[in-house]
Amino acid sequence: DSGVTQTPKHLITATGQRVTLRCSPRSGDLSVYWYQQSLDQGLQFLIQYYNGEERAKGNILERFSAQQFPDLHSELNLSSLELGDSALYFCASSVEGGTTEAFFGQGTRLTVV
Amino acid sequence: GENVEQHPSTLSVQEGDSAVIKCTYSDSASNYFPWYKQELGKRPQLIIDIRSNVGEKKDQRIAVTLNKTAKHFSLHITETQPEDSAVYFCAVRAAGNKLTFGGGTRVLVKP
């Protein structure tokens, strides 16, 4: 167990809908990262937050947004869902953003039908 | 932005042989280089990492080497075992702290 908790583990929803994925980082970790992994693909960086502030942004679609709350948990919001958004979404956390290890949660498997 | 290339994309080795995976990166300011192992349907797990002030690091059968001048680093697995079969990802953290991953290497260890 990495200490990073993601909910829900599985999510099935219809095209056009909106979903929210939740991530609770390890205790003491200030930095949260979101990644998208499509079937048999690599880990595509979406966005990073550090202590409530956006730190870095990757190829995140405009239909996607995220935030980190004062208690350091983070939510990834996906709207106007398309079939191609079906993927495994991972959250990772680290103490800070420098040379410290990042630990991954179990992921949320999103299926858009 | 940072570009990380990982080779090979697939690697098949005989049990007991060594496996080597190489990654190159573009941002010379990068200072942290972890390697992750991901089994099917599971989360990536950190197996070893190296920081820019170190050239080599070893942990039992796993070692990582870093050449900052050439901007490449490698993962070496010796005496491979069937449980080493997985997808391995290299990653690089540069300025701004974004952690960028390579495309992954699918390793198959044949008994």
Tab-separated table of C-alpha atoms in Angstrom:
chain	number	residue	atom	x	y	z
A	1	ASP	CA	0.000	0.000	0.000
A	2	SER	CA	1.511	3.293	-1.148
A	3	GLY	CA	-0.598	5.433	1.195
A	4	VAL	CA	-2.166	7.279	-1.743
A	5	THR	CA	-5.907	6.661	-1.932
A	6	GLN	CA	-7.984	7.091	-5.052
A	7	THR	CA	-11.746	6.791	-5.314
A	8	PRO	CA	-13.640	5.356	-6.973
A	9	LYS	CA	-11.678	2.372	-8.291
A	10	HIS	CA	-14.017	1.872	-11.218
A	11	LEU	CA	-16.378	4.236	-12.954
A	12	ILE	CA	-18.663	3.587	-15.908
A	13	THR	CA	-20.485	6.527	-17.399
A	14	ALA	CA	-22.062	7.673	-20.643
A	15	THR	CA	-20.702	10.053	-23.225
A	16	GLY	CA	-21.414	13.698	-22.456
A	17	GLN	CA	-21.437	13.153	-18.722
A	18	ARG	CA	-19.208	14.661	-16.043
A	19	VAL	CA	-17.305	12.766	-13.368
A	20	THR	CA	-15.064	13.626	-10.446
A	21	LEU	CA	-12.086	11.528	-9.419
A	22	ARG	CA	-10.700	11.935	-5.941
A	23	CYS	CA	-7.190	11.530	-4.570
A	24	SER	CA	-5.940	11.612	-1.001
A	25	PRO	CA	-2.146	11.936	-0.884
A	26	ARG	CA	0.145	10.255	1.602
A	27	SER	CA	0.250	11.926	4.979
A	28	GLY	CA	2.694	14.818	4.816
A	29	ASP	CA	2.890	14.959	1.018
A	30	LEU	CA	2.234	18.420	-0.384
A	31	SER	CA	2.506	17.651	-4.081
A	32	VAL	CA	-0.127	15.810	-6.127
A	33	TYR	CA	0.184	14.708	-9.754
A	34	TRP	CA	-2.473	13.392	-12.119
A	35	TYR	CA	-1.699	11.020	-14.991
A	36	GLN	CA	-3.778	9.393	-17.695
A	37	GLN	CA	-2.906	5.924	-18.968
A	38	SER	CA	-4.839	4.632	-21.955
A	39	LEU	CA	-4.847	0.942	-22.817
A	40	ASP	CA	-1.304	-0.294	-23.376
A	41	GLN	CA	-0.015	3.254	-23.377
A	42	GLY	CA	2.397	5.243	-21.284
A	43	LEU	CA	1.722	7.664	-18.477
A	44	GLN	CA	0.567	11.020	-19.800
A	45	PHE	CA	1.082	13.856	-17.349
A	46	LEU	CA	-2.001	15.975	-16.848
A	47	ILE	CA	-1.375	18.388	-13.996
A	48	GLN	CA	0.514	18.912	-10.747
A	49	TYR	CA	-0.485	20.775	-7.599
A	50	TYR	CA	1.721	21.786	-4.731
A	51	ASN	CA	0.195	22.881	-1.441
A	52	GLY	CA	-2.985	24.036	-3.116
A	53	GLU	CA	-1.416	25.831	-6.059
A	54	GLU	CA	-1.087	24.618	-9.629
A	55	ARG	CA	2.613	23.888	-10.215
A	56	ALA	CA	2.820	22.364	-13.682
A	57	LYS	CA	0.477	21.559	-16.518
A	58	GLY	CA	0.743	18.891	-19.176
A	59	ASN	CA	-1.482	17.996	-22.094
A	60	ILE	CA	-4.673	18.407	-20.137
A	61	LEU	CA	-7.796	18.959	-22.190
A	62	GLU	CA	-9.914	22.040	-21.574
A	63	ARG	CA	-12.774	19.688	-20.645
A	64	PHE	CA	-10.652	18.514	-17.712
A	65	SER	CA	-9.916	20.514	-14.594
A	66	ALA	CA	-8.422	19.833	-11.218
A	67	GLN	CA	-7.884	21.404	-7.853
A	68	GLN	CA	-6.164	20.717	-4.566
A	69	PHE	CA	-8.026	21.573	-1.405
A	70	PRO	CA	-6.695	22.963	1.907
A	71	ASP	CA	-6.619	19.464	3.378
A	72	LEU	CA	-4.380	18.553	0.380
A	73	HIS	CA	-6.730	16.080	-1.249
A	74	SER	CA	-7.220	16.647	-4.943
A	75	GLU	CA	-10.031	16.178	-7.409
A	76	LEU	CA	-9.880	15.731	-11.157
A	77	ASN	CA	-13.039	16.764	-12.978
A	78	LEU	CA	-13.724	15.360	-16.424
A	79	SER	CA	-16.646	16.817	-18.364
A	80	SER	CA	-18.358	16.294	-21.729
A	81	LEU	CA	-16.886	12.825	-21.686
A	82	GLU	CA	-15.971	11.093	-24.937
A	83	LEU	CA	-15.261	7.440	-25.664
A	84	GLY	CA	-11.570	8.301	-25.991
A	85	ASP	CA	-11.442	9.466	-22.389
A	86	SER	CA	-11.710	5.862	-21.248
A	87	ALA	CA	-8.480	5.192	-19.416
A	88	LEU	CA	-6.813	4.513	-16.106
A	89	TYR	CA	-6.320	7.740	-14.183
A	90	PHE	CA	-3.553	7.750	-11.626
A	91	CYS	CA	-2.812	10.155	-8.872
A	92	ALA	CA	0.653	10.323	-7.325
A	93	SER	CA	1.987	12.310	-4.407
A	94	SER	CA	5.362	13.376	-3.080
A	95	VAL	CA	6.603	15.383	-0.132
A	96	GLU	CA	7.586	18.208	-2.410
A	97	GLY	CA	8.333	18.529	-6.071
A	98	GLY	CA	12.098	18.285	-6.152
A	99	THR	CA	14.089	15.100	-5.817
A	100	THR	CA	11.677	13.225	-3.615
A	101	GLU	CA	9.920	10.024	-4.534
A	102	ALA	CA	6.443	10.064	-6.019
A	103	PHE	CA	4.071	7.305	-4.942
A	104	PHE	CA	1.085	6.248	-6.994
A	105	GLY	CA	-2.430	5.406	-5.971
A	106	GLN	CA	-4.244	2.347	-7.318
A	107	GLY	CA	-5.869	4.377	-10.059
A	108	THR	CA	-9.430	4.940	-11.196
A	109	ARG	CA	-10.491	2.987	-14.243
A	110	LEU	CA	-12.904	5.143	-16.221
A	111	THR	CA	-15.033	3.562	-18.917
A	112	VAL	CA	-17.104	5.838	-21.114
A	113	VAL	CA	-19.862	4.054	-23.017
B	1	GLY	CA	9.202	20.946	-22.424
B	2	GLU	CA	11.018	17.853	-21.275
B	3	ASN	CA	11.183	14.979	-23.735
B	4	VAL	CA	11.998	11.485	-22.479
B	5	GLU	CA	12.689	8.648	-24.890
B	6	GLN	CA	12.867	5.053	-23.700
B	7	HIS	CA	14.266	2.036	-25.558
B	8	PRO	CA	13.509	-0.702	-26.306
B	9	SER	CA	9.727	-0.755	-26.204
B	10	THR	CA	9.749	-4.525	-25.699
B	11	LEU	CA	12.447	-6.792	-24.339
B	12	SER	CA	12.420	-10.554	-24.133
B	13	VAL	CA	15.147	-12.271	-22.114
B	14	GLN	CA	15.859	-15.754	-20.892
B	15	GLU	CA	15.593	-16.321	-17.167
B	16	GLY	CA	18.955	-15.657	-15.567
B	17	ASP	CA	20.109	-13.259	-18.262
B	18	SER	CA	20.462	-9.499	-17.835
B	19	ALA	CA	18.091	-6.821	-19.085
B	20	VAL	CA	19.056	-3.245	-19.918
B	21	ILE	CA	16.677	-0.385	-20.609
B	22	LYS	CA	17.884	3.035	-21.703
B	23	CYS	CA	16.356	6.491	-21.475
B	24	THR	CA	17.432	9.821	-22.860
B	25	TYR	CA	16.139	13.206	-21.829
B	26	SER	CA	16.346	16.724	-23.181
B	27	ASP	CA	16.376	19.150	-20.248
B	28	SER	CA	19.856	19.554	-18.797
B	29	ALA	CA	18.312	21.007	-15.620
B	30	SER	CA	16.771	17.606	-14.796
B	31	ASN	CA	17.950	16.386	-11.431
B	32	TYR	CA	15.932	13.325	-10.435
B	33	PHE	CA	15.604	10.046	-12.346
B	34	PRO	CA	13.309	7.336	-10.963
B	35	TRP	CA	12.357	3.991	-12.437
B	36	TYR	CA	8.942	2.438	-11.977
B	37	LYS	CA	7.660	-1.092	-12.487
B	38	GLN	CA	4.044	-1.622	-13.446
B	39	GLU	CA	2.360	-5.001	-13.447
B	40	LEU	CA	-0.770	-5.522	-15.470
B	41	GLY	CA	-3.692	-3.508	-14.111
B	42	LYS	CA	-1.722	-2.235	-11.138
B	43	ARG	CA	-0.171	1.027	-10.113
B	44	PRO	CA	3.401	1.955	-11.047
B	45	GLN	CA	5.761	1.246	-8.174
B	46	LEU	CA	9.091	2.916	-7.608
B	47	ILE	CA	11.922	0.384	-7.803
B	48	ILE	CA	14.988	2.578	-7.793
B	49	ASP	CA	15.920	6.206	-8.306
B	50	ILE	CA	19.033	8.296	-8.773
B	51	ARG	CA	19.770	11.939	-8.238
B	52	SER	CA	21.976	14.089	-10.423
B	53	ASN	CA	24.894	14.163	-8.012
B	54	VAL	CA	25.319	10.388	-8.259
B	55	GLY	CA	26.555	8.375	-11.254
B	56	GLU	CA	25.428	4.914	-10.226
B	57	LYS	CA	23.187	3.254	-7.668
B	58	LYS	CA	22.594	-0.397	-6.968
B	59	ASP	CA	19.948	-2.302	-5.027
B	60	GLN	CA	20.385	-6.071	-5.096
B	61	ARG	CA	19.750	-7.182	-8.710
B	62	ILE	CA	18.809	-3.720	-9.919
B	63	ALA	CA	21.160	-0.890	-10.815
B	64	VAL	CA	20.804	2.478	-12.453
B	65	THR	CA	23.536	4.485	-14.153
B	66	LEU	CA	23.375	8.152	-15.071
B	67	ASN	CA	25.423	10.093	-17.610
B	68	LYS	CA	24.483	13.742	-17.188
B	69	THR	CA	26.799	14.918	-19.926
B	70	ALA	CA	25.158	12.698	-22.491
B	71	LYS	CA	21.732	13.089	-20.858
B	72	HIS	CA	20.953	9.426	-20.614
B	73	PHE	CA	20.398	6.894	-17.876
B	74	SER	CA	19.884	3.163	-17.830
B	75	LEU	CA	18.260	0.444	-15.761
B	76	HIS	CA	20.115	-2.843	-15.400
B	77	ILE	CA	18.433	-5.978	-14.078
B	78	THR	CA	20.727	-8.932	-13.496
B	79	GLU	CA	19.806	-12.596	-13.022
B	80	THR	CA	16.306	-11.968	-14.288
B	81	GLN	CA	13.434	-13.976	-12.854
B	82	PRO	CA	9.885	-14.554	-14.165
B	83	GLU	CA	8.533	-12.102	-11.584
B	84	ASP	CA	10.576	-9.367	-13.261
B	85	SER	CA	8.139	-9.544	-16.188
B	86	ALA	CA	6.304	-6.203	-16.239
B	87	VAL	CA	6.331	-2.809	-17.900
B	88	TYR	CA	9.146	-0.537	-16.753
B	89	PHE	CA	8.995	3.241	-16.990
B	90	CYS	CA	11.794	5.714	-16.605
B	91	ALA	CA	10.960	9.239	-15.499
B	92	VAL	CA	12.672	12.587	-15.270
B	93	ARG	CA	11.980	15.535	-13.042
B	94	ALA	CA	13.172	18.902	-14.285
B	95	ALA	CA	12.565	22.540	-13.508
B	96	GLY	CA	8.983	23.120	-12.451
B	97	ASN	CA	9.011	19.684	-10.868
B	98	LYS	CA	6.891	18.038	-13.521
B	99	LEU	CA	7.619	14.312	-13.548
B	100	THR	CA	7.789	13.203	-17.184
B	101	PHE	CA	7.705	9.516	-18.074
B	102	GLY	CA	9.239	7.590	-20.922
B	103	GLY	CA	7.037	5.448	-23.135
B	104	GLY	CA	7.669	2.250	-21.185
B	105	THR	CA	9.412	-1.056	-21.867
B	106	ARG	CA	7.513	-4.326	-21.723
B	107	VAL	CA	9.893	-6.917	-20.303
B	108	LEU	CA	9.171	-10.606	-20.674
B	109	VAL	CA	11.363	-13.092	-18.838
B	110	LYS	CA	11.084	-16.551	-20.358
B	111	PRO	CA	11.580	-19.475	-17.975
